[in-house]
XYZ file of C-alpha atoms in Angstrom:
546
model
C 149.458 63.347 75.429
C 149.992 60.630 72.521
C 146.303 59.179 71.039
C 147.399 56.436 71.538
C 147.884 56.764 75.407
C 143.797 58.234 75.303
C 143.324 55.128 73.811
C 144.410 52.457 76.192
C 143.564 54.326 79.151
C 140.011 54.443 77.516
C 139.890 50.809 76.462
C 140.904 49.949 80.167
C 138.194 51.569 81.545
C 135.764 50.239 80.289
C 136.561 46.829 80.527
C 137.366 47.136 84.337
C 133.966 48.215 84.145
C 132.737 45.100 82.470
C 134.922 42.912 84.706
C 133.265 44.247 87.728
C 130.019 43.671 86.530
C 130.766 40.828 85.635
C 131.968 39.823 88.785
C 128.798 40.697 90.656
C 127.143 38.668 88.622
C 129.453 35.834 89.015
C 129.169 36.078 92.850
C 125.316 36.530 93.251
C 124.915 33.368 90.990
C 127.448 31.137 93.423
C 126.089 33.122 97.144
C 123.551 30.928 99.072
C 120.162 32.801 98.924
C 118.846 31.070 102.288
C 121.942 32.316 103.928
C 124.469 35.525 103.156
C 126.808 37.963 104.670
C 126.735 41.309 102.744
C 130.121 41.762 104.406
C 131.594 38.589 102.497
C 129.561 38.951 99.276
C 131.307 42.688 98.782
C 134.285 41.427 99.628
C 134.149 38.338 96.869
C 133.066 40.697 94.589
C 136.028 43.638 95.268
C 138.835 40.824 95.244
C 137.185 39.534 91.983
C 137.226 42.625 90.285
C 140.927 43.298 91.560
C 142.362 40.573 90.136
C 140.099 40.275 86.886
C 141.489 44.100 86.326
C 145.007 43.190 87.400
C 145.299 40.545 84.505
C 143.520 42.614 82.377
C 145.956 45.407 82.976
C 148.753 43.233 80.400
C 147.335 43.982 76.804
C 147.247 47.778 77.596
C 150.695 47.617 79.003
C 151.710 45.856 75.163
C 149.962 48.406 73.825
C 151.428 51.659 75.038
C 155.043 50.039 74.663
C 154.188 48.984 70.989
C 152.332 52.184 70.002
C 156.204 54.083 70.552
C 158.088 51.970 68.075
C 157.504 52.616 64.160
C 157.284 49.586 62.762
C 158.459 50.516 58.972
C 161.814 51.915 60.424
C 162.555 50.176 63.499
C 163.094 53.003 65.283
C 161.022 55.126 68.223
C 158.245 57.551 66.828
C 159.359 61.681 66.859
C 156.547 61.776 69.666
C 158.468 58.853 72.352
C 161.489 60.527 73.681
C 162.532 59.213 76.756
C 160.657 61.306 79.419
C 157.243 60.209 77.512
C 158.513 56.331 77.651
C 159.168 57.256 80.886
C 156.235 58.611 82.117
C 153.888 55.641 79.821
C 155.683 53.375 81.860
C 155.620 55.456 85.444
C 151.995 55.194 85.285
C 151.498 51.665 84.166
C 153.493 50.665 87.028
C 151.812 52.859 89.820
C 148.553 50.849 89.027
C 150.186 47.896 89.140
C 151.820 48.682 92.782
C 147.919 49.863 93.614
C 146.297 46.273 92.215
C 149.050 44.646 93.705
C 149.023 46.302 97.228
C 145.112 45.947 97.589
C 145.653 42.177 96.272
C 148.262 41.679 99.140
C 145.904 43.597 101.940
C 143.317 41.278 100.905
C 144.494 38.039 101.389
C 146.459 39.028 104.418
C 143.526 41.166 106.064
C 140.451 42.030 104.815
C 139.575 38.420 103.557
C 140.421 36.884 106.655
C 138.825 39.291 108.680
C 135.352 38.887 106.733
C 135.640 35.104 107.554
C 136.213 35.211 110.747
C 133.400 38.337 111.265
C 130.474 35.924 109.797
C 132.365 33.020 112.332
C 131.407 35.050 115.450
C 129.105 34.432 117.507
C 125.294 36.034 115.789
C 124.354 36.614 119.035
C 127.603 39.209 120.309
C 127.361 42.923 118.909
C 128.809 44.408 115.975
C 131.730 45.991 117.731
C 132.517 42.260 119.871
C 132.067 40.802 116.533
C 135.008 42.555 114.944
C 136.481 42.827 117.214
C 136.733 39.094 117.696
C 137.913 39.276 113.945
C 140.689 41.151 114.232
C 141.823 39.531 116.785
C 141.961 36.256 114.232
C 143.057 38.414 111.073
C 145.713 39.984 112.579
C 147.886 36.742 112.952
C 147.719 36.650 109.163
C 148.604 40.598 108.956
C 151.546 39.833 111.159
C 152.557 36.796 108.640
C 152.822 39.134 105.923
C 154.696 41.932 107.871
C 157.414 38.696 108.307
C 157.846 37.865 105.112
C 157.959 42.016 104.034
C 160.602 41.686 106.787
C 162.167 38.620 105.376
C 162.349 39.287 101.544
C 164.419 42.650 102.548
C 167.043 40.298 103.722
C 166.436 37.555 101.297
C 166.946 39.148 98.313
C 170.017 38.410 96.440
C 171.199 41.708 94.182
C 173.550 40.278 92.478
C 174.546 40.191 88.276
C 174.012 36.302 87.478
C 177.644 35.373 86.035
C 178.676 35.929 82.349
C 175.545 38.359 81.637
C 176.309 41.658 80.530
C 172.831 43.324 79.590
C 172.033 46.398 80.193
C 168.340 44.793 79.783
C 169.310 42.584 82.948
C 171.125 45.678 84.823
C 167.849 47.242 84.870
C 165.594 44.330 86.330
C 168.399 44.523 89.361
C 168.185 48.588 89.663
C 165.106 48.224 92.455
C 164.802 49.598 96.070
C 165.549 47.460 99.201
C 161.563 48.296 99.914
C 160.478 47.216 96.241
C 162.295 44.201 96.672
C 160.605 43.199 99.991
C 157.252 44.115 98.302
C 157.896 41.656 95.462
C 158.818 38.927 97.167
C 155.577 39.277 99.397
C 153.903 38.917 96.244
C 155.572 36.264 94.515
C 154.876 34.603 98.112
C 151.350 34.811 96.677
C 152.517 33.253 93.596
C 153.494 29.951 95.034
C 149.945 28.838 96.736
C 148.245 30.419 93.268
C 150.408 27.779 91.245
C 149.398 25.040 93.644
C 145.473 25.920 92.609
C 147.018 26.069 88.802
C 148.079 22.325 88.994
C 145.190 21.012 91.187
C 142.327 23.141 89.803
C 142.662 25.212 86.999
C 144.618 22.414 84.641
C 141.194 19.813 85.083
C 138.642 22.360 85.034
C 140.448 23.462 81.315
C 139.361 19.943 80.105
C 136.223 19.319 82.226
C 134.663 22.674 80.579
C 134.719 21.887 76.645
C 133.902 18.614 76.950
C 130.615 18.847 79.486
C 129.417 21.257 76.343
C 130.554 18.661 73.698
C 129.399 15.323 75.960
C 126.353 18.212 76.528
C 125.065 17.548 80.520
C 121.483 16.259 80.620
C 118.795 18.860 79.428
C 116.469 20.534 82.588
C 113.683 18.898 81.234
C 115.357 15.054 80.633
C 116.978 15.610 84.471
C 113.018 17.251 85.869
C 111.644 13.595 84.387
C 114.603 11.723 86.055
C 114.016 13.132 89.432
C 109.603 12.894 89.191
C 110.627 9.297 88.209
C 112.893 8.629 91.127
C 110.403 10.304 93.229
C 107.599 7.722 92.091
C 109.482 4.919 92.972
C 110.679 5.908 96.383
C 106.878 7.093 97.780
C 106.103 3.365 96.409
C 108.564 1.838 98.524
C 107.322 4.408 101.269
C 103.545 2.913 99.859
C 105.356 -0.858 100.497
C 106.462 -0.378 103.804
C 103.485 1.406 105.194
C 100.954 -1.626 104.030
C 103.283 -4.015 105.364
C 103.177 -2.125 108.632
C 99.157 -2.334 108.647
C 99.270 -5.982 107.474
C 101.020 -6.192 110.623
C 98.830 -4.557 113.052
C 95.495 -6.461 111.498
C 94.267 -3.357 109.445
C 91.771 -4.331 106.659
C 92.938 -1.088 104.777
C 93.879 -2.203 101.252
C 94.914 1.106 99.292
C 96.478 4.586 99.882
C 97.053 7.212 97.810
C 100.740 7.673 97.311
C 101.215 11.400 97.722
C 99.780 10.450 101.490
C 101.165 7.561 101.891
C 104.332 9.699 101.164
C 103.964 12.527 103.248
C 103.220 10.146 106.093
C 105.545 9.500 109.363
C 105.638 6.329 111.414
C 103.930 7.276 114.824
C 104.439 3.176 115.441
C 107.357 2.622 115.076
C 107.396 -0.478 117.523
C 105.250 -2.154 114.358
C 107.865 -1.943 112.295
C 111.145 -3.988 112.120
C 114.371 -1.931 113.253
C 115.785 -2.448 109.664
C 112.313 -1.641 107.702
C 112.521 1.763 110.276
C 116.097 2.249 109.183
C 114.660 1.820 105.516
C 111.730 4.272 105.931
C 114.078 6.891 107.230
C 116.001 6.804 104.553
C 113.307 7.238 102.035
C 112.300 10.060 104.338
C 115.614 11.691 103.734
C 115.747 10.721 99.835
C 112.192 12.073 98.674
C 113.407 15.215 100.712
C 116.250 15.430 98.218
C 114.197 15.096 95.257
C 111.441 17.398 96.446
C 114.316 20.333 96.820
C 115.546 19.284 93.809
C 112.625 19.274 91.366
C 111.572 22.609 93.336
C 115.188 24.027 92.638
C 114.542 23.039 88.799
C 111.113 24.441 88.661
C 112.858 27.533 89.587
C 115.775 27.510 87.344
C 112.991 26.910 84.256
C 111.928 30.681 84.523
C 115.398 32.140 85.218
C 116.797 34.364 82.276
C 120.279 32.512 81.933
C 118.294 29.168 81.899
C 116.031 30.351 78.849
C 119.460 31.689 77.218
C 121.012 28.138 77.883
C 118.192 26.447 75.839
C 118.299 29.084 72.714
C 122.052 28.580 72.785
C 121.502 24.557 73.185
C 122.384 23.879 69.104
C 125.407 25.970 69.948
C 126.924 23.867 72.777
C 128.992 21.634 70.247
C 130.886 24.067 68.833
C 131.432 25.802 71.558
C 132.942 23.394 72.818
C 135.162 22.491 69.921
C 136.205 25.592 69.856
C 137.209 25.744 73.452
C 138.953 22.111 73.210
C 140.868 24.021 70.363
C 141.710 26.993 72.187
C 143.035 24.860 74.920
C 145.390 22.877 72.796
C 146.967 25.534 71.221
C 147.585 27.055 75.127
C 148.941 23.685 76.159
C 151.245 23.190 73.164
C 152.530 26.968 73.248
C 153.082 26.382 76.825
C 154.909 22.587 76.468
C 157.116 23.877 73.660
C 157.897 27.559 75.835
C 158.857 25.196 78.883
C 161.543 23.086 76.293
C 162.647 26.773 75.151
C 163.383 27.795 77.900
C 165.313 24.626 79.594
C 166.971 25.013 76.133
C 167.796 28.315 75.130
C 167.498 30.405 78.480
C 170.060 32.861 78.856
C 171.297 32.339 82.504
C 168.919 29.512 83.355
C 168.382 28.314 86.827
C 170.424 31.114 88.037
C 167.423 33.919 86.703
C 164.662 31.574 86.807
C 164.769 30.072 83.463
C 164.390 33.777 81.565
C 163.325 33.809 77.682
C 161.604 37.183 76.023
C 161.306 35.194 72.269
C 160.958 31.615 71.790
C 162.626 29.947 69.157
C 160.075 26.922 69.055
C 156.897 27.221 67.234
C 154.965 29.064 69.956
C 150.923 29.575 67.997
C 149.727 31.249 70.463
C 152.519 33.778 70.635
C 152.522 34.411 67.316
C 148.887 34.952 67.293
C 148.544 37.707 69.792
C 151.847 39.639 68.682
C 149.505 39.673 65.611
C 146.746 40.623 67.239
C 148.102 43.608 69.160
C 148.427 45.265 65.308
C 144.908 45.392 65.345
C 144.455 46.628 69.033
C 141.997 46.671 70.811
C 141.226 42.448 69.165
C 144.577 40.964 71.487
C 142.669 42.890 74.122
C 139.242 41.332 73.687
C 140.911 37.832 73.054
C 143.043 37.933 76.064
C 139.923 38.929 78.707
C 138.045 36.039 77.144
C 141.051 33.468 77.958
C 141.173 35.428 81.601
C 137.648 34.946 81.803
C 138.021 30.947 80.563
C 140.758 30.497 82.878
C 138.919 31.658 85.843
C 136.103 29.366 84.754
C 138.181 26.901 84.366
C 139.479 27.481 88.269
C 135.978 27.739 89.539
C 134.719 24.641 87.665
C 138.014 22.675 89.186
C 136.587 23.466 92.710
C 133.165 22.597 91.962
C 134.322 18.702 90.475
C 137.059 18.136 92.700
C 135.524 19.698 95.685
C 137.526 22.057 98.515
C 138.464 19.255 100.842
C 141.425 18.555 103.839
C 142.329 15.132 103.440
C 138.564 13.439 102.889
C 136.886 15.791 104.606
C 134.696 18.422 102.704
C 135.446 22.053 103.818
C 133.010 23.853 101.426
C 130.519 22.991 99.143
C 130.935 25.263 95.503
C 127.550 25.472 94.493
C 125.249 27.241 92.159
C 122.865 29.533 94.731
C 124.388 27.733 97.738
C 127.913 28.691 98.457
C 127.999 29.649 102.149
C 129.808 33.095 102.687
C 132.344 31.414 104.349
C 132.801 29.395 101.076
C 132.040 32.036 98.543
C 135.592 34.046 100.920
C 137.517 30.665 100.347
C 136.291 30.536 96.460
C 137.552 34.642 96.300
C 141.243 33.840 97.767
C 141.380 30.619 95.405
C 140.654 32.426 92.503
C 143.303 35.056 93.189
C 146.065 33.002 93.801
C 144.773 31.025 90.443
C 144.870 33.842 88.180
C 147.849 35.144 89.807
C 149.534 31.806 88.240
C 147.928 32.437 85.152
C 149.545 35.687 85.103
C 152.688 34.203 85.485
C 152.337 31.405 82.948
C 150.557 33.697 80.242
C 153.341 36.292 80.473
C 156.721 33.942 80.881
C 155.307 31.072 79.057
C 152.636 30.958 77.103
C 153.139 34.398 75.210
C 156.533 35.366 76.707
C 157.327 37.180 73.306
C 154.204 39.291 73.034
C 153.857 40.062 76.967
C 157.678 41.226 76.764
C 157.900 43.392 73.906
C 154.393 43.039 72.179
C 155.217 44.057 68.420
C 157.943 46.167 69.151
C 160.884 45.827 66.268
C 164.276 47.476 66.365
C 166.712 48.635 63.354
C 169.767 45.837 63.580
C 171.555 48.044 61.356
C 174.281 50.579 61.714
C 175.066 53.056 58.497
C 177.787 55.719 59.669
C 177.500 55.530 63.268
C 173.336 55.726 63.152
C 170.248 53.023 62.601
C 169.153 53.203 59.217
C 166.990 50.179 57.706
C 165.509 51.770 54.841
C 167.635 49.797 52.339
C 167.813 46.957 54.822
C 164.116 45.970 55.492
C 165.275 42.443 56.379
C 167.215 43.928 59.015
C 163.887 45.221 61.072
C 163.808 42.105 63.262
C 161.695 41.522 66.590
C 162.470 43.472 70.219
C 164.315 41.131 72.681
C 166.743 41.531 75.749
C 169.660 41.694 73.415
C 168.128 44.799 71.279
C 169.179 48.004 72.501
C 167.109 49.673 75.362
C 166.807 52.647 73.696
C 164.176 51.387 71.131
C 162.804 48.584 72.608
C 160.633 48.663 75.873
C 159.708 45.925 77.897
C 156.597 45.598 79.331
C 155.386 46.895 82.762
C 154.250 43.167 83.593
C 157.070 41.618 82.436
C 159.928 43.376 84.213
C 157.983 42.957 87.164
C 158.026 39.652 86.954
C 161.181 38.592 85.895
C 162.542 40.970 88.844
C 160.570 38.309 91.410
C 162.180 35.124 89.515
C 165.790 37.221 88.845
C 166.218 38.632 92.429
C 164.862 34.911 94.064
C 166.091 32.317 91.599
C 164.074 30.059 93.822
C 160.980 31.624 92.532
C 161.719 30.922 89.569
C 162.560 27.679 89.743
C 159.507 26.724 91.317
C 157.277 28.538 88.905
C 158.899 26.472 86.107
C 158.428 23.291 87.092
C 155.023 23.823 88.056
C 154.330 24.478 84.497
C 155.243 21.257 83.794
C 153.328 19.587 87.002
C 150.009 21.566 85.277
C 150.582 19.989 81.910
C 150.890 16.255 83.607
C 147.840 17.300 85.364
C 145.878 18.973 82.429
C 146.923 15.529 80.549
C 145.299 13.605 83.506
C 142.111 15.609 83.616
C 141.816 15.767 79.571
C 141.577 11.482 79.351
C 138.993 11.302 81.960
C 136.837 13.797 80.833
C 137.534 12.121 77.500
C 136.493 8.656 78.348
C 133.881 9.973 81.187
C 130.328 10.071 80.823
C 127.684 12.828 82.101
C 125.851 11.781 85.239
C 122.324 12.992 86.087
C 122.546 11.345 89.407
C 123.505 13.363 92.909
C 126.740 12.498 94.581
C 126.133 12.100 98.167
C 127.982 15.501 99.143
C 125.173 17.015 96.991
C 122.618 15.321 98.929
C 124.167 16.006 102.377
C 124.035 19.475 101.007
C 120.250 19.616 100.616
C 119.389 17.779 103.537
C 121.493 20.554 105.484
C 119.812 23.222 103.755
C 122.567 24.501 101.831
């Protein structure tokens, strides 16, 4: 076995390793701690890790396609003949059937049937319990049996028009049951680009500058809320005197902490709008009680302590985020012209480029980076990482609604299970976009071919570049098959947008429906200011306990 296979298979491991850590963590600081399902929190965490590890899987596929291409000559190393490629790639793409398969079993099963098990009845038995949730889930396991059905049928397998590649010949070589598969997944795709646009393309903006606008320190927001406190037990203090004034009471003065803590047993004394008033300060000095008691508790946690020695940081940070995103948003603007430019088929194959010919930074940056593997690995988790962030912090500001109605509340040590299930299937189909838009748009180039180069010149009837340097030129679907591989990742997904042009199409045009949104979301958080004050879904949210 090639080093450099030892290698990847290493590097992999240990960052699904990190990734699933990382995802425990991420769910135990979103799951209520007044109420939890252990059936739902190891279920957020699983699907997290799934998906963290599928996206993750892309660098190491780059890698191991790279690694068999000398880059002096242009030619494969002595050590990749074809059974190795073969059997580099054989592998690759068994793990990505296995992430795949357990991504599609759990947002067609075991997701909904973890909802729907914490929606029975407490008070029913285990076994009533599921089986009450199967009953549910299996209407969803029946709607992806249909479209398994459906894509077999669906399919089209045939040569867009004019396109003689044995590159394209190969993305069309596929099983009827393949097929089927894929389009099951790309079905996936399509919600997972609607949570691109809506979620993932403000949350991008909202991030960087919260850290640059820098949200109100514990302390500032702990004085705020004592502050408001004071001033609502005085109206409390206000109402209370004007209620004994009433009744003839010679009492002059109260302290205010009782006067507070007080409840109208006369309410006949009182006017039905100064009751109305009184309940309502009932209900606010509730709020700010929980509140300053939530804050008091945050003070001693370990990631609040880390906050506050990181606080000079924040800025630059967030500069450095706000740069990151720009370069993501023009490498994915001028990819989107490229390929309504220069694609080779078009509509017909879902708008298909492997090499830009506009400036693409961020392209150029990681076919860089994968020289000095594993960096493109370590940079590309962090954007998975930032993207998913990005996702979650999307929900959190724009809330998980139906029409005006609030469905879940996204909260720090609040999330309901039922929400924290909801957050786990929104975050797939998110990063499923991402996967989409990071290999065919954003770094189509690198996720194709990585640094793979080919010898584009023939001396008697062989490649030989060794007085023709300038001839070594980049892999793309017009180099010869026999040197350069395409990724894993990539073939897979070009298949879904080759075999159902309507795929593709869709996918396309939603990358330009995220950068109208992105654009959107980056003026208002511009232009917007932080605010220390509770939005009434908050406080609905602490009055119910949640």
């Amino acid at each position: 076995m090639p080093a450099a296979v030892g290698i990847a298979w290493t590097m992999f491991a240990i960052m699904a390793t990190a990734l699933s850590l990382f995802s425990i963590g991420f769910t135990k600081y979103f799951a209520s701690k007044r109420e939890s399902e252990l059936s739902a929190t190891v279920v957020t965490m699983l699907v997290l890790t799934l998906i963290l590890s599928t996206a993750a899987l892309l660098p190491i596929d780059v890698f191991l396609v790279s690694s068999t291409v000398n880059s002096e000559t242009g030619l494969k190393k002595d050590w990749a003949d074809a059974d190795t490629v073969y059997w580099i790639t054989f592998t690759v793409q068994v793990l990505y059937y296995v992430f795949y398969g357990s991504i599609v079993a759990c947002s067609f099963f075991v997701i909904p049937y973890a909802y729907f098990y914490y929606e029975e009845d407490k008070t029913k038995t285990k076994s009533t319990r599921r089986q009450g949730a199967f009953k549910y889930a299996i209407f969803f396991l029946i709607t992806g049996g249909l479209l398994f059905f459906f894509g077999l049928f669906l399919k089209p397998n045939i040569l867009p028009p004019h396109i003689d590649l044995e590159w394209f010949h190969n993305l069309l070589t596929e099983s009827n049951g393949a097929k089927a598969f894929w389009f099951l997944v790309a079905c996936l795709f399509l919600p997972g680009m609607a949570v691109f646009v809506i979620y993932t393309a403000p949350g991008l903006s909202i991030i960087p500058f919260s850290l640059i606008k820098g949200k109100p320190k514990i302390d500032a927001e702990f004085d705020h809320l004592h502050h408001a406190l004071a001033l609502v037990r005085e109206r409390q203090l206000a109402i209370h005197q004007k209620q004994k004034q009433h009744s003839g009471s010679d009492q002059e003065e109260h302290e205010a902490a009782a006067a507070a803590a007080a409840i109208t047993t006369e309410a006949t004394a009182l006017s039905a709008h100064d009751y109305r008033t009184l309940e309502n300060l009932n209900d606010e000095e509730r709020i700010l009680v929980r509140r300053l008691e939530g804050i008091e508790q945050d003070k001693n946690q370990f990631l609040q302590k880390l906050i506050r020695v990181c606080q000079p940081f924040k800025v630059l940070i967030g500069l450095i985020l706000i740069i990151l995103t720009i370069l993501v948003i023009v490498s994915l603007f001028m990819s989107a012209i490229d390929k309504l430019s220069f694609s080779v088929c078009g509509r017909k194959c879902g708008y298909i480029v492997s090499q830009t010919r506009l400036f693409n930074p961020v392209n150029i940056i990681f076919v860089q980076l994968q020289k000095l593997f594993p960096l493109d690995y370590v940079f590309m988790v962090g954007i998975i990482i930032y993207f998913l962030l990005a996702t979650m912090t999307g929900m959190i500001q724009i809330g998980v609604r139906f029409l005006w109605v609030t469905l879940y509340r996204i909260k720090k040590g609040s999330t309901a299970p039922q929400g924290l299930l909801f957050s786990a299937i929104v975050l797939t189909f998110g990063l499923l976009a991402f996967t989409y838009t990071i290999t065919s748009t954003v770094t189509p180039g690198y996720a194709h071919f990585g640094s793979q180069v080919y010898c584009n010149h023939t001396e008697r009837g062989s490649r030989n570049c060794s007085i023709a340097i300038d001839k070594i030129v980049p892999c793309d679907i017009y180099a010869p098959v026999e040197i350069c591989t395409p990724t894993v990742s990539s073939t897979l997904i070009d298949r879904m947008t080759l075999n159902t042009p309507t795929f593709g199409f869709l996918f396309y045009y939603s990358q330009w429906a995220f950068l109208v949104t992105f654009t959107l979301g980056f003026l208002i958080s511009l232009f917007k200011n932080p605010n220390v004050k509770s939005t009434s879904e908050e406080e609905q949210g602490l009055l119910d306990g949640h």
